[in-house]
Coordinates of C-alpha atoms and ligand atoms in Angstrom, one line a residue:
Chain A
M1467 CA 3.0 29.5 -1.5
I1468 CA -0.7 29.7 -2.2
M1469 CA -3.2 26.9 -2.4
T1470 CA -6.4 27.2 -4.3
C1471 CA -9.8 26.0 -2.9
K1472 CA -9.7 23.2 -5.3
Q1473 CA -6.3 22.0 -4.1
V1474 CA -7.5 22.2 -0.5
A1475 CA -10.6 20.2 -1.4
K1476 CA -8.6 17.6 -3.1
A1477 CA -6.2 17.2 -0.1
L1478 CA -9.2 17.0 2.3
A1479 CA -11.2 14.6 0.2
E1480 CA -8.2 12.3 -0.2
N1481 CA -7.8 12.4 3.5
R1482 CA -4.0 12.0 3.6
Y1483 CA -3.1 15.5 4.3
Y1484 CA -1.0 14.4 7.3
E1485 CA 1.4 12.9 4.8
M1486 CA 1.9 16.3 3.2
P1487 CA 5.1 18.2 3.7
W1488 CA 4.8 20.4 6.8
N1489 CA 5.1 23.7 4.9
R1490 CA 2.2 22.7 2.6
R1491 CA 0.2 21.5 5.5
I1492 CA 0.6 24.9 7.2
T1493 CA -0.4 26.7 4.0
M1494 CA -3.5 24.5 3.9
F1495 CA -4.5 25.1 7.5
I1496 CA -4.1 28.9 7.1
H1497 CA -6.3 28.7 4.0
I1498 CA -8.9 26.7 6.0
R1499 CA -8.9 29.3 8.8
I1500 CA -9.6 32.2 6.4
C1501 CA -11.8 30.6 3.8
A1502 CA -15.3 29.9 4.9
V1503 CA -16.0 27.5 2.1
C1504 CA -13.0 25.3 2.8
G1505 CA -13.5 25.7 6.6
R1506 CA -16.9 24.2 6.4
Y1507 CA -15.8 21.4 4.1
H1508 CA -12.9 20.6 6.4
Q1509 CA -15.3 20.4 9.4
Q1510 CA -17.6 18.0 7.4
V1511 CA -14.7 15.8 6.4
I1512 CA -13.7 15.7 10.1
D1513 CA -17.2 14.8 11.2
M1514 CA -17.4 12.1 8.6
Q1515 CA -14.0 10.7 9.7
K1516 CA -15.2 10.6 13.3
G1517 CA -18.3 8.7 12.2
I1518 CA -16.3 6.1 10.3
H1519 CA -13.9 5.8 13.3
D1520 CA -16.8 5.3 15.7
Y1521 CA -18.5 2.9 13.3
L1522 CA -15.4 0.7 13.2
E1523 CA -15.3 0.7 17.0
H1524 CA -18.9 -0.5 17.2
E1525 CA -18.2 -3.0 14.5
D1526 CA -15.2 -4.3 16.6
A1527 CA -17.4 -4.6 19.6
G1528 CA -20.1 -6.4 17.5
D1529 CA -22.9 -4.2 18.8
I1530 CA -24.3 -3.2 15.4
T1531 CA -26.7 -5.8 14.3
P1532 CA -28.6 -4.8 11.2
T1533 CA -31.3 -7.3 10.3
L1534 CA -29.1 -8.8 7.7
Q1535 CA -27.8 -12.3 7.7
L1536 CA -26.5 -15.2 5.6
S1537 CA -29.2 -16.6 3.4
D1538 CA -30.4 -20.1 4.3
E1539 CA -28.9 -21.5 1.1
A1540 CA -25.5 -20.0 1.8
R1541 CA -25.7 -21.2 5.4
Q1542 CA -26.4 -24.7 4.3
R1543 CA -23.8 -24.7 1.6
I1544 CA -21.2 -23.4 4.0
A1545 CA -22.1 -25.9 6.7
E1546 CA -21.7 -28.8 4.2
K1547 CA -18.3 -27.4 3.1
L1548 CA -17.2 -27.1 6.7
K1549 CA -18.2 -30.7 7.4
K1550 CA -16.4 -32.0 4.4
E1551 CA -13.2 -30.0 4.8
K1552 CA -12.8 -30.4 8.5
Chain B
M39 CA -17.0 -22.9 28.6
N40 CA -15.3 -25.6 26.7
D41 CA -12.4 -24.2 24.7
K42 CA -12.4 -27.0 22.2
L43 CA -16.0 -26.6 21.4
L44 CA -15.6 -22.9 21.0
H45 CA -12.8 -23.4 18.5
D46 CA -14.4 -26.3 16.6
P47 CA -14.6 -25.0 13.0
E48 CA -18.1 -26.5 12.7
S49 CA -19.2 -24.0 15.3
W50 CA -17.7 -21.0 13.4
L51 CA -20.7 -20.7 11.2
D52 CA -23.1 -20.3 14.1
E53 CA -20.8 -18.2 16.2
H54 CA -19.3 -15.9 13.6
G55 CA -21.1 -16.5 10.3
D56 CA -23.5 -13.5 10.4
Y57 CA -20.9 -11.2 11.9
L58 CA -18.4 -11.9 9.1
F59 CA -21.2 -11.7 6.5
R60 CA -22.2 -8.2 7.7
Y61 CA -18.5 -7.2 7.7
A62 CA -18.1 -8.4 4.1
Y63 CA -21.5 -7.1 2.9
V64 CA -21.0 -3.5 3.9
R65 CA -17.6 -3.5 2.1
L66 CA -18.6 -5.4 -1.0
R67 CA -22.3 -4.4 -1.3
N68 CA -23.1 -7.7 -3.0
R69 CA -24.8 -10.5 -1.2
A70 CA -23.4 -13.4 -3.3
A71 CA -19.8 -12.0 -3.1
A72 CA -20.1 -11.5 0.6
E73 CA -21.4 -15.0 1.2
D74 CA -18.6 -16.4 -1.0
A75 CA -16.0 -14.4 0.9
V76 CA -17.3 -15.8 4.2
Q77 CA -17.2 -19.4 2.9
E78 CA -13.6 -18.9 1.6
T79 CA -12.6 -17.4 4.9
F80 CA -13.8 -20.5 6.8
L81 CA -12.1 -22.8 4.4
A82 CA -8.8 -20.8 4.6
G83 CA -9.3 -20.8 8.4
I84 CA -9.4 -24.6 8.5
K85 CA -6.3 -24.9 6.4
A86 CA -4.4 -22.3 8.6
Y87 CA -5.8 -23.6 11.8
D88 CA -2.6 -25.1 13.2
R89 CA -1.1 -21.6 12.9
Y90 CA -3.8 -20.0 15.0
D91 CA -2.1 -19.1 18.2
E92 CA -5.2 -18.2 20.3
K93 CA -3.7 -14.8 21.1
T94 CA -6.6 -13.1 19.4
P95 CA -10.2 -14.3 19.7
V96 CA -11.0 -16.6 16.8
R97 CA -13.5 -14.1 15.5
Y98 CA -10.9 -11.5 14.9
W99 CA -8.5 -14.0 13.5
L100 CA -11.1 -15.1 11.0
R101 CA -11.9 -11.4 10.3
G102 CA -8.2 -10.9 9.4
I103 CA -8.5 -13.6 6.8
L104 CA -11.7 -12.1 5.5
H105 CA -10.1 -8.7 5.1
H106 CA -7.8 -10.3 2.5
K107 CA -10.7 -11.9 0.7
V108 CA -12.5 -8.6 0.6
V109 CA -9.5 -6.9 -1.0
D110 CA -9.1 -9.8 -3.4
Y111 CA -12.6 -9.5 -4.5
I112 CA -12.4 -5.8 -5.1
R113 CA -9.2 -6.3 -7.1
K114 CA -11.2 -8.7 -9.4
A115 CA -14.3 -6.6 -9.5
A116 CA -12.3 -3.5 -10.4
R117 CA -11.3 -5.1 -13.7
E118 CA -14.9 -5.2 -14.7
I119 CA -15.7 -1.6 -13.6
A120 CA -13.9 0.6 -16.1
V121 CA -13.8 4.1 -14.7
D122 CA -14.3 6.2 -17.8
D123 CA -11.7 9.0 -17.8
S124 CA -13.9 11.4 -19.8
E125 CA -16.5 11.1 -17.1
D126 CA -13.9 11.9 -14.5
H127 CA -13.0 15.1 -16.2
E128 CA -16.6 16.0 -16.3
I129 CA -17.0 15.3 -12.6
L130 CA -13.9 17.4 -11.9
D131 CA -15.3 20.3 -13.8
R132 CA -18.7 20.0 -12.2
F133 CA -17.1 19.8 -8.8
K134 CA -15.1 22.9 -9.3
Y135 CA -18.0 24.8 -10.6
K136 CA -20.5 23.5 -8.0
A137 CA -18.7 23.5 -4.8
F138 CA -16.1 26.2 -5.1
G139 CA -15.5 29.7 -6.1
I140 CA -19.1 30.6 -5.9
P141 CA -19.9 31.7 -2.4
S142 CA -23.6 30.8 -2.6
Q143 CA -22.8 27.2 -3.4
Q144 CA -20.9 26.2 -0.3
P145 CA -21.1 22.6 0.8
A146 CA -24.5 22.3 2.5
P147 CA -24.4 22.1 6.3
W148 CA -25.5 18.9 8.1
K149 CA -29.2 18.5 8.5
F150 CA -28.6 16.9 11.8
D151 CA -26.0 17.2 14.5
P152 CA -23.5 14.4 13.9
K153 CA -22.0 14.6 17.4
H154 CA -25.4 14.0 18.9
A155 CA -26.3 11.2 16.4
Y156 CA -23.0 9.3 17.0
E157 CA -24.2 8.8 20.6
Q158 CA -27.4 7.1 19.6
K159 CA -27.3 3.3 19.2
E160 CA -29.9 3.4 16.5
F161 CA -27.8 5.7 14.3
W162 CA -25.2 3.0 13.6
E163 CA -27.7 0.8 11.8
I164 CA -28.5 3.6 9.5
F165 CA -24.8 4.4 9.0
Y166 CA -24.3 0.7 8.1
R167 CA -27.1 0.7 5.6
C168 CA -26.0 3.9 4.0
M169 CA -22.4 2.7 3.6
A170 CA -23.8 -0.6 2.2
G171 CA -25.8 1.5 -0.4
L172 CA -22.8 3.4 -1.9
K173 CA -22.6 3.0 -5.7
E174 CA -20.0 0.8 -7.4
S175 CA -16.7 2.5 -8.1
M176 CA -17.0 5.1 -5.4
G177 CA -18.2 2.5 -2.9
L178 CA -15.1 0.4 -3.7
A179 CA -12.8 3.4 -3.3
F180 CA -14.5 4.2 0.0
T181 CA -14.1 0.6 1.3
M182 CA -10.4 0.5 0.5
R183 CA -9.6 3.9 1.9
E184 CA -11.9 4.4 4.8
L185 CA -12.7 0.8 5.9
E186 CA -9.6 -1.1 5.0
G187 CA -7.0 1.8 5.2
L188 CA -5.2 1.2 1.9
S189 CA -2.9 3.9 0.5
T190 CA -3.6 6.1 -2.5
E191 CA -1.1 4.1 -4.6
E192 CA -2.6 0.7 -3.8
I193 CA -6.2 1.9 -4.4
C194 CA -5.3 3.6 -7.7
K195 CA -3.5 0.4 -8.9
E196 CA -6.4 -1.8 -7.9
L197 CA -9.2 0.5 -9.3
R198 CA -7.0 1.4 -12.3
I199 CA -7.6 5.1 -11.9
K200 CA -5.3 8.1 -11.9
P201 CA -4.2 9.3 -8.5
N202 CA -5.7 12.6 -9.5
N203 CA -9.1 11.1 -9.7
L204 CA -9.3 9.2 -6.4
W205 CA -10.3 12.2 -4.5
V206 CA -13.3 12.7 -6.7
L207 CA -14.6 9.2 -6.0
L208 CA -14.0 9.7 -2.3
H209 CA -15.6 13.1 -2.3
R210 CA -18.7 11.7 -4.1
A211 CA -18.9 8.7 -1.7
R212 CA -18.9 11.0 1.3
A213 CA -21.5 13.2 -0.3
Q214 CA -23.7 10.3 -1.0
L215 CA -23.3 8.9 2.5
K216 CA -24.1 12.3 4.0
E217 CA -27.2 12.6 1.8
C218 CA -28.4 9.1 2.8
L219 CA -27.8 9.7 6.5
E220 CA -29.8 13.0 6.3
A221 CA -32.6 11.2 4.5
H222 CA -32.9 8.4 7.0
W223 CA -31.8 9.7 10.4
I224 CA -34.7 11.5 12.0
T225 CA -33.3 14.3 14.1
P226 CA -34.9 14.5 17.5
E227 CA -36.5 17.9 18.0
G228 CA -34.4 20.8 19.1
T229 CA -31.1 19.3 18.2
E230 CA -30.7 20.7 14.7
Q231 CA -27.5 22.5 14.0
Ligands
ZN2276 ZN1 -11.0 27.9 0.1

């Protein structure tokens, strides 16, 4: 069974290749080992995945604090709602 | 600290309002929608409050409610964003031509070392801003797959796209994110790949 570069790219981009049947997964990883283009793309997808994973951990810990907050109007509106609904 | 005070819904806004807003904003990329989602989360939280068992901190309990509000919003927003199929075909063709089959047009290498960047605290604010800057349909697909972990079937149903086209949106989202990170993360000298 042969996979084309495009099929590999699709599987990697969709990021659900661990749900693929094992024989197809093996075919894909052999392709990645021997094809420089897909090998590099695979590594980039992995790097990005790690970035998102680490981001979510930081988000959980609450230690990313971009200078972005509720607007004063929204804050006031929500405060009034909370008071009323409580 | 006083438990009752901590759990008083009136204190939620001060304690968790900005946190929840940032959570919603990076996923919805729309200030008004994110603020509404936070408001709805608090109101739903008040209604469900007797079911809160204190096993998880109240922040994560509220965040769990917000997760559903975010997905609900995307479901509604997706109805207004029609993904044009002809455009998708064009993207597919372009993708095939651009990225594959032609050895000189390999995916460009990172302009910085991601492993090094991931260890820098400052990097994550840029990562946040770049995710928040993703464009409409690809941004929504990215949120559902990467940040909320929905399946292909669910995402395609909500975004009304063919399963065959989801990967294009995800690929483009990742490419845009990479480009944005490269434009805004200043690589310290001597660490380039
Ligand atoms: Zn290949």
